[in-house]
Amino acid sequence: MKALLEQLVEENRPFARQGRVADYIPELSKADPRELGICLLSQDGEEQAAGDFQRVFTMQSIVKPILLLLALLDNGEEAVRAQIGVEATGKPFDAINDAEQELLSEHLNPMVNMGAILLSTRIRGENSAERFRRLLDFTRQLADNPDLAVIQAVYESEKKNGSRNRAMAYLLKSHGLLCEEVEDVLDCYFQACSIGVSCRDLARIGCLFASHGRAPGSGKPVFPERYARYVNAILMTCGMYDGSGDFAVKVGLPAKSGVGGGIMAVCPGRMGIGIYSPALDVKGNSLAGIRLLEQLSHRLGLSVF
Ligand code: GLU
């Protein structure tokens, strides 16, 4: 398996040249576009990795399924569902819903910014700082890595260049969907996006979703199976932005990407996969990362379809 991963990394690395590192958050543009890494963690706890799998990068949108899971644990499915819908938007992650149209909770999706910004207020906590602390602790627990931390330079860069996210938050507020102060809410959201992880952390979190909430190796329950199914279903329909249909056809796995170049893929009943390659395609997904996953899926028969 290790030899296969190494071969696929070397075959796909040159394709990163066709993508572009995100630069709308200036700090992200410093990433090396040639990097490509992968880590697999199987349900029985066996790990395989290749390429730049130890590089630490920011989660960005990959934190969204974790936000959703924590909100589900804190409030239950019914309450979350009543405030944030589940239908794919078919639009880019930072699309601003038409202000002419009435904005309803069912128009929101937890895997794109508007839904995720609202979701970050649905985590239990006295204030935004406490909500973020709980989210970070929970992410550390899922990744089984107490060292996970915010990458400060990216957080500051997000905050300084977050006009579009501010516009979305104010729009939510104007439609009566968001009650809290916009800057406080965004502070939690920007920090959440700036949590640093490696492919190994993503593989471990993906593996928990793959094993329906049970820890790899020990099988110890970490969160309820029904929430894993809820999150996996949403990852399948809209985890890869407006490239989710194409990804479902090519790879056939629930997955979430982030503009930092990470992908967390979930192979139900088998394994979690973490990928890193920061050069993105036009939809904001890791270009070489998707190619690598597509080939791996064919070689190992990973598609759920
Ligand atoms: N922090 C990013 C933003 O909200 C996350 C985007 C992403 O990875 O999709 O702009």
mmCIF file of C-alpha atoms and ligand atoms in Angstrom:
data_model
loop_
_atom_site.group_PDB
_atom_site.id
_atom_site.type_symbol
_atom_site.label_atom_id
_atom_site.label_comp_id
_atom_site.label_asym_id
_atom_site.label_seq_id
_atom_site.Cartn_x
_atom_site.Cartn_y
_atom_site.Cartn_z
ATOM 1 C CA MET A 1 0.000 0.000 0.000
ATOM 2 C CA LYS A 2 2.796 2.422 0.891
ATOM 3 C CA ALA A 3 4.428 1.824 -2.509
ATOM 4 C CA LEU A 4 1.110 2.502 -4.258
ATOM 5 C CA LEU A 5 0.640 5.781 -2.350
ATOM 6 C CA GLU A 6 4.196 6.883 -3.149
ATOM 7 C CA GLN A 7 3.702 6.081 -6.818
ATOM 8 C CA LEU A 8 0.388 7.990 -6.973
ATOM 9 C CA VAL A 9 1.897 11.006 -5.200
ATOM 10 C CA GLU A 10 4.802 11.194 -7.664
ATOM 11 C CA GLU A 11 2.521 10.679 -10.683
ATOM 12 C CA ASN A 12 0.125 13.410 -9.598
ATOM 13 C CA ARG A 13 2.522 15.995 -8.190
ATOM 14 C CA PRO A 14 3.221 17.567 -11.640
ATOM 15 C CA PHE A 15 -0.503 18.296 -12.106
ATOM 16 C CA ALA A 16 -0.432 20.740 -9.196
ATOM 17 C CA ARG A 17 1.143 23.166 -11.707
ATOM 18 C CA GLN A 18 -2.262 23.461 -13.399
ATOM 19 C CA GLY A 19 -3.825 24.829 -10.206
ATOM 20 C CA ARG A 20 -3.430 28.036 -8.225
ATOM 21 C CA VAL A 21 -2.825 28.583 -4.528
ATOM 22 C CA ALA A 22 -5.634 30.640 -2.905
ATOM 23 C CA ASP A 23 -4.611 34.273 -2.599
ATOM 24 C CA TYR A 24 -7.790 36.018 -1.427
ATOM 25 C CA ILE A 25 -6.429 35.400 2.054
ATOM 26 C CA PRO A 26 -2.861 36.723 1.465
ATOM 27 C CA GLU A 27 -1.273 34.438 4.072
ATOM 28 C CA LEU A 28 -2.486 31.344 2.162
ATOM 29 C CA SER A 29 -0.624 32.436 -0.989
ATOM 30 C CA LYS A 30 2.674 31.601 0.764
ATOM 31 C CA ALA A 31 2.028 27.837 0.453
ATOM 32 C CA ASP A 32 4.323 25.811 -1.831
ATOM 33 C CA PRO A 33 2.122 24.740 -4.799
ATOM 34 C CA ARG A 34 4.303 21.680 -5.533
ATOM 35 C CA GLU A 35 3.447 19.908 -2.305
ATOM 36 C CA LEU A 36 1.254 16.813 -2.258
ATOM 37 C CA GLY A 37 0.731 14.435 0.644
ATOM 38 C CA ILE A 38 -1.672 11.696 1.680
ATOM 39 C CA CYS A 39 -2.430 9.649 4.787
ATOM 40 C CA LEU A 40 -4.860 6.719 5.103
ATOM 41 C CA LEU A 41 -6.116 5.422 8.426
ATOM 42 C CA SER A 42 -8.094 2.203 8.373
ATOM 43 C CA GLN A 43 -10.857 1.305 10.801
ATOM 44 C CA ASP A 44 -8.590 -1.207 12.515
ATOM 45 C CA GLY A 45 -6.091 1.577 13.201
ATOM 46 C CA GLU A 46 -3.512 0.927 10.489
ATOM 47 C CA GLU A 47 -1.881 4.015 8.990
ATOM 48 C CA GLN A 48 -0.133 4.522 5.639
ATOM 49 C CA ALA A 49 1.255 7.814 4.379
ATOM 50 C CA ALA A 50 3.289 9.279 1.525
ATOM 51 C CA GLY A 51 4.598 12.607 0.189
ATOM 52 C CA ASP A 52 4.206 15.816 2.201
ATOM 53 C CA PHE A 53 1.863 14.239 4.719
ATOM 54 C CA GLN A 54 3.513 15.944 7.677
ATOM 55 C CA ARG A 55 3.000 19.499 6.431
ATOM 56 C CA VAL A 56 0.729 21.540 8.716
ATOM 57 C CA PHE A 57 -1.865 23.692 6.923
ATOM 58 C CA THR A 58 -5.123 25.375 7.912
ATOM 59 C CA MET A 59 -8.379 23.417 7.881
ATOM 60 C CA GLN A 60 -10.430 26.205 6.298
ATOM 61 C CA SER A 61 -13.748 24.716 5.205
ATOM 62 C CA ILE A 62 -12.817 21.255 6.491
ATOM 63 C CA VAL A 63 -13.787 22.521 9.928
ATOM 64 C CA LYS A 64 -17.410 22.816 8.711
ATOM 65 C CA PRO A 65 -18.360 19.141 9.270
ATOM 66 C CA ILE A 66 -16.878 19.409 12.770
ATOM 67 C CA LEU A 67 -18.901 22.552 13.474
ATOM 68 C CA LEU A 68 -21.968 20.678 12.273
ATOM 69 C CA LEU A 69 -21.217 17.612 14.385
ATOM 70 C CA LEU A 70 -20.696 19.676 17.533
ATOM 71 C CA ALA A 71 -23.888 21.652 16.881
ATOM 72 C CA LEU A 72 -25.753 18.326 16.486
ATOM 73 C CA LEU A 73 -24.319 17.021 19.750
ATOM 74 C CA ASP A 74 -25.180 20.272 21.551
ATOM 75 C CA ASN A 75 -28.705 20.765 20.197
ATOM 76 C CA GLY A 76 -29.968 17.571 18.557
ATOM 77 C CA GLU A 77 -30.890 16.995 14.927
ATOM 78 C CA GLU A 78 -34.293 18.643 14.959
ATOM 79 C CA ALA A 79 -33.086 21.971 16.324
ATOM 80 C CA VAL A 80 -30.128 22.137 13.915
ATOM 81 C CA ARG A 81 -32.269 21.132 10.948
ATOM 82 C CA ALA A 82 -34.800 23.846 11.794
ATOM 83 C CA GLN A 83 -32.117 26.535 11.534
ATOM 84 C CA ILE A 84 -29.765 25.326 8.808
ATOM 85 C CA GLY A 85 -30.983 23.326 5.816
ATOM 86 C CA VAL A 86 -29.338 20.401 4.035
ATOM 87 C CA GLU A 87 -29.928 21.059 0.336
ATOM 88 C CA ALA A 88 -26.901 21.615 -1.899
ATOM 89 C CA THR A 89 -26.649 25.218 -3.069
ATOM 90 C CA GLY A 90 -24.795 24.393 -6.288
ATOM 91 C CA LYS A 91 -22.944 27.668 -5.747
ATOM 92 C CA PRO A 92 -19.395 28.591 -4.692
ATOM 93 C CA PHE A 93 -18.536 28.501 -0.979
ATOM 94 C CA ASP A 94 -18.712 32.273 -0.609
ATOM 95 C CA ALA A 95 -21.811 32.907 -2.739
ATOM 96 C CA ILE A 96 -24.090 35.586 -1.368
ATOM 97 C CA ASN A 97 -27.739 34.593 -1.587
ATOM 98 C CA ASP A 98 -29.845 36.993 -3.575
ATOM 99 C CA ALA A 99 -30.880 39.752 -1.208
ATOM 100 C CA GLU A 100 -34.110 40.314 -3.161
ATOM 101 C CA GLN A 101 -35.324 36.870 -2.242
ATOM 102 C CA GLU A 102 -36.474 36.089 1.277
ATOM 103 C CA LEU A 103 -33.627 34.275 3.004
ATOM 104 C CA LEU A 104 -34.918 31.266 4.922
ATOM 105 C CA SER A 105 -33.083 28.724 7.021
ATOM 106 C CA GLU A 106 -33.752 26.028 4.400
ATOM 107 C CA HIS A 107 -31.720 28.061 1.887
ATOM 108 C CA LEU A 108 -28.646 27.651 4.073
ATOM 109 C CA ASN A 109 -26.242 24.754 3.872
ATOM 110 C CA PRO A 110 -23.739 23.897 6.617
ATOM 111 C CA MET A 111 -20.909 23.203 4.124
ATOM 112 C CA VAL A 112 -20.831 26.696 2.625
ATOM 113 C CA ASN A 113 -19.917 29.901 4.417
ATOM 114 C CA MET A 114 -23.307 31.396 5.129
ATOM 115 C CA GLY A 115 -24.620 28.250 6.792
ATOM 116 C CA ALA A 116 -21.338 27.645 8.624
ATOM 117 C CA ILE A 117 -21.203 31.205 9.974
ATOM 118 C CA LEU A 118 -24.674 30.720 11.437
ATOM 119 C CA LEU A 119 -23.725 27.251 12.657
ATOM 120 C CA SER A 120 -20.837 28.695 14.667
ATOM 121 C CA THR A 121 -23.419 30.461 16.850
ATOM 122 C CA ARG A 122 -25.201 27.165 17.519
ATOM 123 C CA ILE A 123 -22.373 25.706 19.560
ATOM 124 C CA ARG A 124 -22.968 25.867 23.291
ATOM 125 C CA GLY A 125 -21.018 28.574 25.118
ATOM 126 C CA GLU A 126 -21.471 31.857 26.979
ATOM 127 C CA ASN A 127 -19.776 33.827 24.231
ATOM 128 C CA SER A 128 -17.880 33.466 21.000
ATOM 129 C CA ALA A 129 -14.540 32.806 22.757
ATOM 130 C CA GLU A 130 -16.016 29.938 24.763
ATOM 131 C CA ARG A 131 -17.670 28.482 21.682
ATOM 132 C CA PHE A 132 -14.369 28.485 19.867
ATOM 133 C CA ARG A 133 -12.575 26.921 22.843
ATOM 134 C CA ARG A 134 -15.096 24.081 22.839
ATOM 135 C CA LEU A 135 -14.746 23.635 19.078
ATOM 136 C CA LEU A 136 -10.940 23.497 19.314
ATOM 137 C CA ASP A 137 -11.076 20.984 22.190
ATOM 138 C CA PHE A 138 -13.532 18.859 20.235
ATOM 139 C CA THR A 139 -11.357 18.967 17.096
ATOM 140 C CA ARG A 140 -8.333 17.912 19.176
ATOM 141 C CA GLN A 141 -10.353 15.033 20.594
ATOM 142 C CA LEU A 142 -11.502 13.862 17.143
ATOM 143 C CA ALA A 143 -7.976 14.101 15.715
ATOM 144 C CA ASP A 144 -6.539 12.529 18.870
ATOM 145 C CA ASN A 145 -4.010 15.350 18.796
ATOM 146 C CA PRO A 146 -3.833 17.689 21.814
ATOM 147 C CA ASP A 147 -1.350 19.935 19.973
ATOM 148 C CA LEU A 148 -3.766 21.261 17.350
ATOM 149 C CA ALA A 149 -3.734 25.085 17.464
ATOM 150 C CA VAL A 150 -4.745 28.153 15.498
ATOM 151 C CA ILE A 151 -2.167 29.364 12.984
ATOM 152 C CA GLN A 152 -2.168 32.966 14.107
ATOM 153 C CA ALA A 153 -0.882 34.567 10.886
ATOM 154 C CA VAL A 154 -3.672 32.945 8.823
ATOM 155 C CA TYR A 155 -6.321 33.914 11.382
ATOM 156 C CA GLU A 156 -5.185 37.560 11.278
ATOM 157 C CA SER A 157 -5.076 37.507 7.487
ATOM 158 C CA GLU A 158 -8.638 36.083 7.351
ATOM 159 C CA LYS A 159 -9.902 38.701 9.768
ATOM 160 C CA LYS A 160 -8.256 41.538 7.856
ATOM 161 C CA ASN A 161 -9.548 40.356 4.488
ATOM 162 C CA GLY A 162 -12.944 39.025 5.536
ATOM 163 C CA SER A 163 -15.222 41.603 3.898
ATOM 164 C CA ARG A 164 -17.191 39.003 1.978
ATOM 165 C CA ASN A 165 -17.812 36.903 5.079
ATOM 166 C CA ARG A 166 -18.852 40.105 6.900
ATOM 167 C CA ALA A 167 -21.317 40.837 4.101
ATOM 168 C CA MET A 168 -22.794 37.345 4.496
ATOM 169 C CA ALA A 169 -23.067 37.696 8.268
ATOM 170 C CA TYR A 170 -24.807 41.077 7.959
ATOM 171 C CA LEU A 171 -27.180 39.610 5.405
ATOM 172 C CA LEU A 172 -28.033 36.805 7.849
ATOM 173 C CA LYS A 173 -28.614 39.451 10.495
ATOM 174 C CA SER A 174 -30.805 41.579 8.239
ATOM 175 C CA HIS A 175 -33.026 38.550 7.614
ATOM 176 C CA GLY A 176 -33.329 37.921 11.343
ATOM 177 C CA LEU A 177 -31.404 34.637 11.198
ATOM 178 C CA LEU A 178 -28.407 35.838 13.211
ATOM 179 C CA CYS A 179 -28.859 37.671 16.522
ATOM 180 C CA GLU A 180 -25.286 37.960 17.839
ATOM 181 C CA GLU A 181 -22.739 40.665 17.037
ATOM 182 C CA VAL A 182 -21.232 40.044 13.599
ATOM 183 C CA GLU A 183 -17.600 40.614 14.648
ATOM 184 C CA ASP A 184 -17.898 38.214 17.582
ATOM 185 C CA VAL A 185 -19.460 35.524 15.413
ATOM 186 C CA LEU A 186 -16.823 35.931 12.708
ATOM 187 C CA ASP A 187 -14.030 35.827 15.242
ATOM 188 C CA CYS A 188 -15.065 32.275 16.136
ATOM 189 C CA TYR A 189 -15.505 31.354 12.446
ATOM 190 C CA PHE A 190 -12.133 32.801 11.334
ATOM 191 C CA GLN A 191 -10.297 31.043 14.156
ATOM 192 C CA ALA A 192 -12.058 27.792 13.314
ATOM 193 C CA CYS A 193 -10.897 28.055 9.680
ATOM 194 C CA SER A 194 -7.335 28.737 10.879
ATOM 195 C CA ILE A 195 -6.820 25.580 12.954
ATOM 196 C CA GLY A 196 -3.615 23.909 11.728
ATOM 197 C CA VAL A 197 -3.746 20.202 10.843
ATOM 198 C CA SER A 198 -1.762 17.609 8.872
ATOM 199 C CA CYS A 199 -2.983 14.827 6.561
ATOM 200 C CA ARG A 200 -2.736 12.473 9.533
ATOM 201 C CA ASP A 201 -5.222 14.551 11.568
ATOM 202 C CA LEU A 202 -7.662 14.621 8.639
ATOM 203 C CA ALA A 203 -7.320 10.866 8.112
ATOM 204 C CA ARG A 204 -8.135 10.243 11.757
ATOM 205 C CA ILE A 205 -11.196 12.540 11.744
ATOM 206 C CA GLY A 206 -12.330 11.055 8.414
ATOM 207 C CA CYS A 207 -11.932 7.578 9.881
ATOM 208 C CA LEU A 208 -14.280 8.440 12.751
ATOM 209 C CA PHE A 209 -16.941 9.448 10.212
ATOM 210 C CA ALA A 210 -16.163 6.294 8.198
ATOM 211 C CA SER A 211 -16.669 4.066 11.234
ATOM 212 C CA HIS A 212 -19.853 5.907 12.190
ATOM 213 C CA GLY A 213 -18.426 7.534 15.277
ATOM 214 C CA ARG A 214 -16.158 4.770 16.578
ATOM 215 C CA ALA A 215 -12.463 5.275 17.265
ATOM 216 C CA PRO A 216 -10.055 3.541 14.868
ATOM 217 C CA GLY A 217 -8.461 0.476 16.430
ATOM 218 C CA SER A 218 -10.351 0.359 19.737
ATOM 219 C CA GLY A 219 -13.871 0.775 18.279
ATOM 220 C CA LYS A 220 -14.742 2.927 21.288
ATOM 221 C CA PRO A 221 -17.806 5.134 20.589
ATOM 222 C CA VAL A 222 -16.913 8.833 20.268
ATOM 223 C CA PHE A 223 -20.191 10.187 18.843
ATOM 224 C CA PRO A 224 -23.537 8.649 17.819
ATOM 225 C CA GLU A 225 -23.823 6.750 14.557
ATOM 226 C CA ARG A 226 -26.854 8.774 13.411
ATOM 227 C CA TYR A 227 -24.827 12.000 13.455
ATOM 228 C CA ALA A 228 -22.067 10.379 11.390
ATOM 229 C CA ARG A 229 -24.702 9.411 8.809
ATOM 230 C CA TYR A 230 -26.160 12.946 8.850
ATOM 231 C CA VAL A 231 -22.750 14.558 8.260
ATOM 232 C CA ASN A 232 -21.621 11.966 5.667
ATOM 233 C CA ALA A 233 -24.787 12.494 3.625
ATOM 234 C CA ILE A 234 -24.176 16.241 3.515
ATOM 235 C CA LEU A 235 -20.506 15.720 2.634
ATOM 236 C CA MET A 236 -21.548 13.551 -0.301
ATOM 237 C CA THR A 237 -23.994 16.110 -1.696
ATOM 238 C CA CYS A 238 -22.087 19.324 -1.038
ATOM 239 C CA GLY A 239 -18.701 18.773 0.633
ATOM 240 C CA MET A 240 -16.742 19.761 -2.464
ATOM 241 C CA TYR A 241 -18.480 23.108 -3.104
ATOM 242 C CA ASP A 242 -20.084 23.369 -6.538
ATOM 243 C CA GLY A 243 -17.813 20.530 -7.695
ATOM 244 C CA SER A 244 -19.584 17.950 -5.508
ATOM 245 C CA GLY A 245 -21.468 16.209 -8.318
ATOM 246 C CA ASP A 246 -18.322 15.856 -10.401
ATOM 247 C CA PHE A 247 -16.433 14.535 -7.359
ATOM 248 C CA ALA A 248 -19.193 12.019 -6.586
ATOM 249 C CA VAL A 249 -18.919 10.696 -10.162
ATOM 250 C CA LYS A 250 -15.123 10.577 -10.187
ATOM 251 C CA VAL A 251 -14.338 9.467 -6.624
ATOM 252 C CA GLY A 252 -17.652 8.386 -5.082
ATOM 253 C CA LEU A 253 -16.889 9.238 -1.457
ATOM 254 C CA PRO A 254 -18.217 11.749 1.096
ATOM 255 C CA ALA A 255 -15.481 14.386 1.431
ATOM 256 C CA LYS A 256 -14.764 17.961 2.451
ATOM 257 C CA SER A 257 -12.205 20.285 0.938
ATOM 258 C CA GLY A 258 -10.789 23.586 2.142
ATOM 259 C CA VAL A 259 -9.112 26.451 0.313
ATOM 260 C CA GLY A 260 -5.932 25.707 2.288
ATOM 261 C CA GLY A 261 -5.513 22.678 -0.009
ATOM 262 C CA GLY A 262 -6.752 19.950 2.323
ATOM 263 C CA ILE A 263 -9.307 17.230 1.600
ATOM 264 C CA MET A 264 -10.803 14.906 4.195
ATOM 265 C CA ALA A 265 -12.406 11.874 2.565
ATOM 266 C CA VAL A 266 -14.597 9.284 4.256
ATOM 267 C CA CYS A 267 -14.675 5.714 3.016
ATOM 268 C CA PRO A 268 -17.585 4.224 5.008
ATOM 269 C CA GLY A 269 -16.768 1.006 6.823
ATOM 270 C CA ARG A 270 -13.159 1.144 5.646
ATOM 271 C CA MET A 271 -10.968 4.198 6.234
ATOM 272 C CA GLY A 272 -10.420 7.928 6.512
ATOM 273 C CA ILE A 273 -8.178 9.760 4.050
ATOM 274 C CA GLY A 274 -6.327 13.059 4.524
ATOM 275 C CA ILE A 275 -4.844 14.866 1.514
ATOM 276 C CA TYR A 276 -2.844 18.054 1.130
ATOM 277 C CA SER A 277 -1.930 19.912 -2.026
ATOM 278 C CA PRO A 278 -2.520 23.677 -1.976
ATOM 279 C CA ALA A 279 -2.812 24.401 -5.711
ATOM 280 C CA LEU A 280 -6.568 24.651 -6.330
ATOM 281 C CA ASP A 281 -8.836 24.178 -9.340
ATOM 282 C CA VAL A 282 -11.361 26.848 -10.397
ATOM 283 C CA LYS A 283 -13.908 25.618 -7.841
ATOM 284 C CA GLY A 284 -11.444 25.965 -4.960
ATOM 285 C CA ASN A 285 -10.685 22.244 -4.581
ATOM 286 C CA SER A 286 -7.158 20.787 -4.445
ATOM 287 C CA LEU A 287 -6.401 19.933 -8.059
ATOM 288 C CA ALA A 288 -3.723 17.261 -7.653
ATOM 289 C CA GLY A 289 -5.509 16.050 -4.519
ATOM 290 C CA ILE A 290 -8.687 15.202 -6.450
ATOM 291 C CA ARG A 291 -6.688 13.456 -9.195
ATOM 292 C CA LEU A 292 -4.881 11.385 -6.600
ATOM 293 C CA LEU A 293 -8.135 10.450 -4.872
ATOM 294 C CA GLU A 294 -9.752 9.536 -8.172
ATOM 295 C CA GLN A 295 -6.943 7.114 -9.021
ATOM 296 C CA LEU A 296 -6.856 5.682 -5.512
ATOM 297 C CA SER A 297 -10.611 5.153 -5.598
ATOM 298 C CA HIS A 298 -10.320 3.212 -8.882
ATOM 299 C CA ARG A 299 -7.351 1.153 -7.715
ATOM 300 C CA LEU A 300 -8.908 0.181 -4.366
ATOM 301 C CA GLY A 301 -12.578 0.141 -5.421
ATOM 302 C CA LEU A 302 -13.507 2.814 -2.863
ATOM 303 C CA SER A 303 -16.606 4.365 -4.470
ATOM 304 C CA VAL A 304 -19.765 3.807 -2.437
ATOM 305 C CA PHE A 305 -21.832 3.572 -5.649
HETATM 306 N N1 GLU B 1 -11.917 30.813 5.660
HETATM 307 C C1 GLU B 1 -12.393 30.615 4.373
HETATM 308 C C2 GLU B 1 -13.444 31.645 4.067
HETATM 309 O O1 GLU B 1 -14.427 31.693 4.735
HETATM 310 C C3 GLU B 1 -12.910 29.230 4.208
HETATM 311 C C4 GLU B 1 -13.188 28.993 2.806
HETATM 312 C C5 GLU B 1 -13.091 27.571 2.376
HETATM 313 O O2 GLU B 1 -12.172 26.824 2.692
HETATM 314 O O3 GLU B 1 -14.009 27.226 1.652
HETATM 315 O O4 GLU B 1 -13.310 32.405 3.167
#
